[in-house]
């Protein structure tokens, strides 16, 4: 599903080199670590924003089981998203953090199983702005081939996303990515009967569930991605894939690997025929990332298909 292109050739040449036992750049399998951002890297940025933003907007403004009890600051955040999408207003400064705090509150009290089901249920809705695809099917088909290619060549890959860890887990389960290979934004969890008692003092029973709280632990962007990779993987990646400035620190961490040859790739959303793209922003990003030493993946030029046959771009529909 790729056209022959510079990025694909660079990846293939890199993998052939580092998996060749006779190469001075050979990497043993246990150190073949690849990290992937999620939204906009192998999952579509639809509606036209992140899946977790869409989910919060629905939860707070449309879900009849929750919307009347949402706190005012959470409603304000959801309305920011709706106005951005429908009216083109600018999101407030540092909105990634505003959203993170609001999302922590919006799903507080859900067990992990309840939240998983909630995410998967919403993901079954038709993807706004497209025909023939649900949100849960909105994977870039060529990037899924990269996962298979790396697996076949002894690489272990991790999803390292700014989105909620448990949203990511719910979405990538369908493509066979195990939950322990997912790193993302985290909120504090607690046992369902724990109350105000500290976890170090409380012993969970066999019949309790783990429950989400409204306490944000970390928003997994920029250097926070590097910190989480170090803590959870314990090795410096040799390959890294992303699509935004939030991934640059992760790429630079990879390129700073002192032991092995590395390669980093940035995907540019530059196809406004098959997808919804900001061409001017894409051009700015491409120029900046070339200068940083990242390989560029062009959706327009490098992908034979984006979402697969039967999926077409449409206008956005608002209820």
Tab-separated table of C-alpha atoms in Angstrom, residues 1 131-133 137 139-142 304-312:
chain	number	residue	atom	x	y	z
A	1	UNK	CA	0.000	0.000	0.000
A	131	UNK	CA	-18.074	7.471	4.280
A	132	UNK	CA	-17.393	3.770	4.675
A	133	UNK	CA	-15.448	3.932	7.939
A	137	UNK	CA	-11.428	1.585	11.712
A	139	UNK	CA	-6.065	3.344	10.748
A	140	UNK	CA	-3.603	4.369	8.060
A	141	UNK	CA	-3.230	1.090	6.177
A	142	UNK	CA	0.382	1.718	5.048
A	304	UNK	CA	-1.261	4.280	-2.383
A	305	UNK	CA	-4.250	4.227	-0.059
A	306	UNK	CA	-4.845	5.834	3.327
A	307	UNK	CA	-7.834	4.105	4.910
A	308	UNK	CA	-8.422	1.391	2.335
A	309	UNK	CA	-10.916	0.743	-0.429
A	310	UNK	CA	-14.453	2.007	-0.002
A	311	UNK	CA	-13.519	4.954	2.228
A	312	UNK	CA	-14.051	8.428	0.791
